[in-house]
Amino acid sequence: MGRAGATSERASVTRTWRRVAELWNGFWFAEGPTVALALFRILFAVCLWQEVATTRTKSVAAMAHRGFSYSYVDWIPHMSPEMFELLHDLQYWVIPFLALGLLARTSCAVLLFVQGWVFFADVQNFRNHPYFFLIVLGALALSPLADALSVPAAARALRRRDPAELLGTRRPLTFQRLIQVQVCIAYVYAAFHKMHPSYLRGEVLALKMGPDVLEGDSASVLEALFFVAALATT
């Protein structure tokens, strides 16, 4: 009975681990249509266009010291205001290539380099959004991002006389999963970070919209809403 019980227990553990491995592989390596990744690529390019402008307005502190001088590591070269302006303008030329899926990997590599240099050139320039954009650019650069809804896909559809080619093929969803996991990590952390009295009382919102939003019964309503929102994002 003892040996039979031990054998049964080992078999149960083996089945459990096999099931876990199946779920793991099914999540990371399952195949799906690349059109969803293509739509994400286009929308991400639109957001990146806006983020470049935001980064410029948020870099006032760093630029006040005649450039980005407080780099994270010593080997990152000093970025002068003139170089920052050049890199800022360069991104507006590269982002459309990313949106169109034309030289998509090269576009991602250029944007990753430029965004990374700006991000790490000065500790005063740290913001959550550039960090997130860097992670996504890295994942996109390694993914089949131009397989659908792109100039190469359109050329392939015309060459084969098959409009369905524009919607791409089926590929492993690994890089979509990496992006999804990163989004979840970022927003779970943000939810816990915002669960403090000043956020729940609406003080952060008051800084943006004015102190009137905290008058009367709105303060308690805001607190309840922000608490529910913080829980919902977890």
Tab-separated table of C-alpha atoms in Angstrom:
chain	number	residue	atom	x	y	z
A	1	MET	CA	0.000	0.000	0.000
A	2	GLY	CA	2.870	2.330	0.844
A	3	ARG	CA	4.551	1.875	-2.509
A	4	ALA	CA	1.248	2.136	-4.341
A	5	GLY	CA	0.420	5.346	-2.488
A	6	ALA	CA	3.830	6.869	-3.256
A	7	THR	CA	3.523	5.888	-6.919
A	8	SER	CA	0.053	7.424	-7.110
A	9	GLU	CA	1.302	10.623	-5.472
A	10	ARG	CA	4.228	10.891	-7.913
A	11	ALA	CA	1.852	10.350	-10.822
A	12	SER	CA	-0.428	13.101	-9.498
A	13	VAL	CA	2.503	15.508	-9.166
A	14	THR	CA	3.652	14.609	-12.683
A	15	ARG	CA	0.176	15.284	-14.094
A	16	THR	CA	0.022	18.610	-12.242
A	17	TRP	CA	3.376	19.768	-13.576
A	18	ARG	CA	2.462	18.582	-17.062
A	19	ARG	CA	-0.748	20.614	-16.874
A	20	VAL	CA	1.180	23.658	-15.634
A	21	ALA	CA	3.631	23.267	-18.527
A	22	GLU	CA	0.749	23.024	-21.001
A	23	LEU	CA	-0.832	26.195	-19.628
A	24	TRP	CA	2.531	27.986	-19.680
A	25	ASN	CA	3.257	26.989	-23.266
A	26	GLY	CA	-0.311	27.725	-24.295
A	27	PHE	CA	-0.042	31.248	-22.908
A	28	TRP	CA	3.389	32.158	-24.279
A	29	PHE	CA	3.637	30.164	-27.499
A	30	ALA	CA	0.082	29.749	-28.792
A	31	GLU	CA	-0.364	30.951	-32.353
A	32	GLY	CA	-2.727	33.722	-33.352
A	33	PRO	CA	-3.349	36.232	-36.155
A	34	THR	CA	-0.791	39.000	-36.472
A	35	VAL	CA	-3.428	41.590	-37.395
A	36	ALA	CA	-3.949	42.360	-33.692
A	37	LEU	CA	-0.237	43.109	-33.324
A	38	ALA	CA	-0.416	45.279	-36.442
A	39	LEU	CA	-3.276	47.333	-34.991
A	40	PHE	CA	-1.279	47.737	-31.799
A	41	ARG	CA	1.751	48.857	-33.816
A	42	ILE	CA	-0.258	51.594	-35.535
A	43	LEU	CA	-1.893	52.845	-32.331
A	44	PHE	CA	1.424	52.671	-30.502
A	45	ALA	CA	3.027	54.857	-33.177
A	46	VAL	CA	0.261	57.431	-32.693
A	47	CYS	CA	0.835	57.410	-28.928
A	48	LEU	CA	4.594	57.621	-29.404
A	49	TRP	CA	4.150	60.710	-31.603
A	50	GLN	CA	2.336	62.387	-28.720
A	51	GLU	CA	4.826	61.108	-26.153
A	52	VAL	CA	7.750	62.674	-27.989
A	53	ALA	CA	6.112	66.079	-27.627
A	54	THR	CA	5.362	65.388	-23.959
A	55	THR	CA	8.972	64.377	-23.283
A	56	ARG	CA	10.104	67.698	-24.685
A	57	THR	CA	7.846	69.690	-22.361
A	58	LYS	CA	8.832	67.533	-19.368
A	59	SER	CA	12.572	68.009	-19.967
A	60	VAL	CA	12.662	71.621	-18.775
A	61	ALA	CA	14.538	70.775	-15.568
A	62	ALA	CA	17.251	68.896	-17.417
A	63	MET	CA	17.576	71.501	-20.153
A	64	ALA	CA	17.884	74.283	-17.556
A	65	HIS	CA	21.340	72.928	-16.756
A	66	ARG	CA	22.562	73.347	-20.339
A	67	GLY	CA	21.715	69.873	-21.387
A	68	PHE	CA	21.383	66.433	-19.850
A	69	SER	CA	24.298	66.283	-17.441
A	70	TYR	CA	23.325	63.803	-14.716
A	71	SER	CA	23.441	60.488	-16.574
A	72	TYR	CA	22.733	57.177	-14.872
A	73	VAL	CA	26.203	55.872	-15.764
A	74	ASP	CA	29.411	57.733	-16.612
A	75	TRP	CA	29.880	56.265	-20.092
A	76	ILE	CA	26.666	57.841	-21.449
A	77	PRO	CA	27.820	60.941	-23.351
A	78	HIS	CA	26.609	64.394	-22.378
A	79	MET	CA	23.557	65.467	-24.402
A	80	SER	CA	23.613	69.125	-25.357
A	81	PRO	CA	20.401	71.087	-26.003
A	82	GLU	CA	21.253	71.094	-29.703
A	83	MET	CA	21.625	67.291	-29.747
A	84	PHE	CA	18.350	66.892	-27.863
A	85	GLU	CA	16.549	69.047	-30.421
A	86	LEU	CA	18.085	66.997	-33.248
A	87	LEU	CA	17.029	63.695	-31.680
A	88	HIS	CA	13.601	65.105	-30.916
A	89	ASP	CA	13.048	66.086	-34.560
A	90	LEU	CA	14.535	62.813	-35.845
A	91	GLN	CA	11.835	60.781	-34.123
A	92	TYR	CA	9.098	62.552	-36.066
A	93	TRP	CA	10.701	61.262	-39.276
A	94	VAL	CA	11.026	57.673	-38.001
A	95	ILE	CA	7.637	57.165	-36.320
A	96	PRO	CA	5.676	57.155	-39.632
A	97	PHE	CA	7.878	54.300	-40.861
A	98	LEU	CA	6.897	52.341	-37.753
A	99	ALA	CA	3.201	53.091	-38.280
A	100	LEU	CA	3.381	51.952	-41.917
A	101	GLY	CA	5.444	48.870	-41.088
A	102	LEU	CA	8.091	50.032	-43.543
A	103	LEU	CA	11.597	49.145	-42.353
A	104	ALA	CA	9.769	48.399	-39.133
A	105	ARG	CA	12.577	46.670	-37.228
A	106	THR	CA	15.057	49.359	-38.218
A	107	SER	CA	12.590	52.030	-37.120
A	108	CYS	CA	12.157	50.307	-33.772
A	109	ALA	CA	15.919	50.045	-33.327
A	110	VAL	CA	16.435	53.750	-34.096
A	111	LEU	CA	13.612	54.817	-31.782
A	112	LEU	CA	14.837	52.470	-29.067
A	113	PHE	CA	18.323	53.996	-29.273
A	114	VAL	CA	17.104	57.598	-29.296
A	115	GLN	CA	14.493	57.094	-26.572
A	116	GLY	CA	17.004	55.155	-24.484
A	117	TRP	CA	19.653	57.854	-24.796
A	118	VAL	CA	17.210	60.594	-23.796
A	119	PHE	CA	15.847	58.472	-20.951
A	120	PHE	CA	19.196	57.495	-19.416
A	121	ALA	CA	21.040	60.753	-20.185
A	122	ASP	CA	19.704	62.499	-17.082
A	123	VAL	CA	18.111	61.175	-13.899
A	124	GLN	CA	15.974	64.333	-13.806
A	125	ASN	CA	14.297	63.165	-17.004
A	126	PHE	CA	12.823	59.979	-15.515
A	127	ARG	CA	9.138	59.370	-16.161
A	128	ASN	CA	7.085	56.186	-16.191
A	129	HIS	CA	5.804	56.611	-19.739
A	130	PRO	CA	9.231	56.712	-21.480
A	131	TYR	CA	10.239	53.632	-19.493
A	132	PHE	CA	7.119	51.809	-20.643
A	133	PHE	CA	7.637	52.922	-24.252
A	134	LEU	CA	11.206	51.579	-24.160
A	135	ILE	CA	10.009	48.152	-23.005
A	136	VAL	CA	7.334	48.026	-25.713
A	137	LEU	CA	9.752	49.160	-28.428
A	138	GLY	CA	12.125	46.362	-27.438
A	139	ALA	CA	9.351	43.769	-27.668
A	140	LEU	CA	8.088	45.151	-30.981
A	141	ALA	CA	11.576	45.122	-32.477
A	142	LEU	CA	11.734	41.348	-31.962
A	143	SER	CA	8.156	40.618	-33.048
A	144	PRO	CA	6.578	40.062	-36.499
A	145	LEU	CA	5.195	43.613	-36.298
A	146	ALA	CA	5.057	44.215	-40.075
A	147	ASP	CA	3.379	40.947	-41.007
A	148	ALA	CA	-0.052	42.597	-41.362
A	149	LEU	CA	-1.506	46.018	-42.203
A	150	SER	CA	1.824	47.274	-43.478
A	151	VAL	CA	3.446	48.351	-46.711
A	152	PRO	CA	5.200	44.957	-47.088
A	153	ALA	CA	1.895	43.160	-46.418
A	154	ALA	CA	0.137	45.308	-49.024
A	155	ALA	CA	2.889	44.577	-51.554
A	156	ARG	CA	2.590	40.868	-50.797
A	157	ALA	CA	-1.199	41.021	-51.264
A	158	LEU	CA	-0.810	42.751	-54.622
A	159	ARG	CA	1.870	40.342	-55.779
A	160	ARG	CA	-0.195	37.275	-54.876
A	161	ARG	CA	-3.493	38.928	-55.819
A	162	ASP	CA	-4.930	37.915	-52.475
A	163	PRO	CA	-6.367	40.720	-50.282
A	164	ALA	CA	-6.300	38.371	-47.278
A	165	GLU	CA	-2.512	38.678	-47.270
A	166	LEU	CA	-2.949	42.214	-45.962
A	167	LEU	CA	-4.253	40.730	-42.707
A	168	GLY	CA	-1.077	38.731	-42.202
A	169	THR	CA	-0.563	35.176	-41.061
A	170	ARG	CA	-0.657	33.220	-37.815
A	171	ARG	CA	2.420	33.459	-35.619
A	172	PRO	CA	3.295	32.687	-31.973
A	173	LEU	CA	1.863	35.318	-29.612
A	174	THR	CA	5.007	35.459	-27.471
A	175	PHE	CA	5.761	39.146	-27.934
A	176	GLN	CA	2.127	40.181	-27.545
A	177	ARG	CA	2.184	38.309	-24.240
A	178	LEU	CA	5.348	40.124	-23.162
A	179	ILE	CA	3.633	43.459	-23.825
A	180	GLN	CA	0.486	42.323	-21.995
A	181	VAL	CA	2.484	41.217	-18.959
A	182	GLN	CA	4.374	44.513	-18.886
A	183	VAL	CA	1.103	46.473	-19.025
A	184	CYS	CA	-0.295	44.384	-16.149
A	185	ILE	CA	2.844	44.873	-14.036
A	186	ALA	CA	2.834	48.625	-14.637
A	187	TYR	CA	-0.820	49.125	-13.768
A	188	VAL	CA	-0.880	46.779	-10.771
A	189	TYR	CA	2.070	48.715	-9.354
A	190	ALA	CA	0.353	52.020	-10.205
A	191	ALA	CA	-2.848	50.886	-8.469
A	192	PHE	CA	-1.037	50.056	-5.233
A	193	HIS	CA	1.015	53.229	-5.491
A	194	LYS	CA	-2.160	55.320	-5.738
A	195	MET	CA	-3.868	53.740	-2.747
A	196	HIS	CA	-2.817	56.466	-0.316
A	197	PRO	CA	-4.862	59.232	1.348
A	198	SER	CA	-3.806	62.133	-0.878
A	199	TYR	CA	-4.848	60.238	-4.023
A	200	LEU	CA	-8.032	58.771	-2.568
A	201	ARG	CA	-9.144	62.180	-1.275
A	202	GLY	CA	-8.763	63.618	-4.766
A	203	GLU	CA	-5.872	65.939	-3.934
A	204	VAL	CA	-3.973	64.815	-7.023
A	205	LEU	CA	-7.010	65.567	-9.173
A	206	ALA	CA	-7.345	68.968	-7.486
A	207	LEU	CA	-3.842	69.868	-8.654
A	208	LYS	CA	-4.995	69.337	-12.234
A	209	MET	CA	-8.559	70.644	-12.090
A	210	GLY	CA	-8.478	73.168	-9.275
A	211	PRO	CA	-9.463	73.004	-5.588
A	212	ASP	CA	-13.184	73.389	-6.342
A	213	VAL	CA	-13.483	69.658	-7.036
A	214	LEU	CA	-12.926	68.977	-3.317
A	215	GLU	CA	-15.715	71.222	-2.049
A	216	GLY	CA	-18.979	69.965	-0.565
A	217	ASP	CA	-19.990	66.329	-0.912
A	218	SER	CA	-17.750	65.790	-3.918
A	219	ALA	CA	-14.778	64.982	-1.688
A	220	SER	CA	-16.387	61.846	-0.242
A	221	VAL	CA	-17.705	60.832	-3.660
A	222	LEU	CA	-14.257	61.217	-5.194
A	223	GLU	CA	-12.680	59.203	-2.419
A	224	ALA	CA	-15.099	56.335	-3.019
A	225	LEU	CA	-14.615	56.477	-6.785
A	226	PHE	CA	-10.832	56.572	-6.580
A	227	PHE	CA	-10.816	53.680	-4.118
A	228	VAL	CA	-12.974	51.573	-6.460
A	229	ALA	CA	-10.765	52.563	-9.440
A	230	ALA	CA	-7.624	51.586	-7.557
A	231	LEU	CA	-9.112	48.218	-6.659
A	232	ALA	CA	-10.394	47.670	-10.192
A	233	THR	CA	-6.947	48.145	-11.716
A	234	THR	CA	-5.563	45.431	-9.470
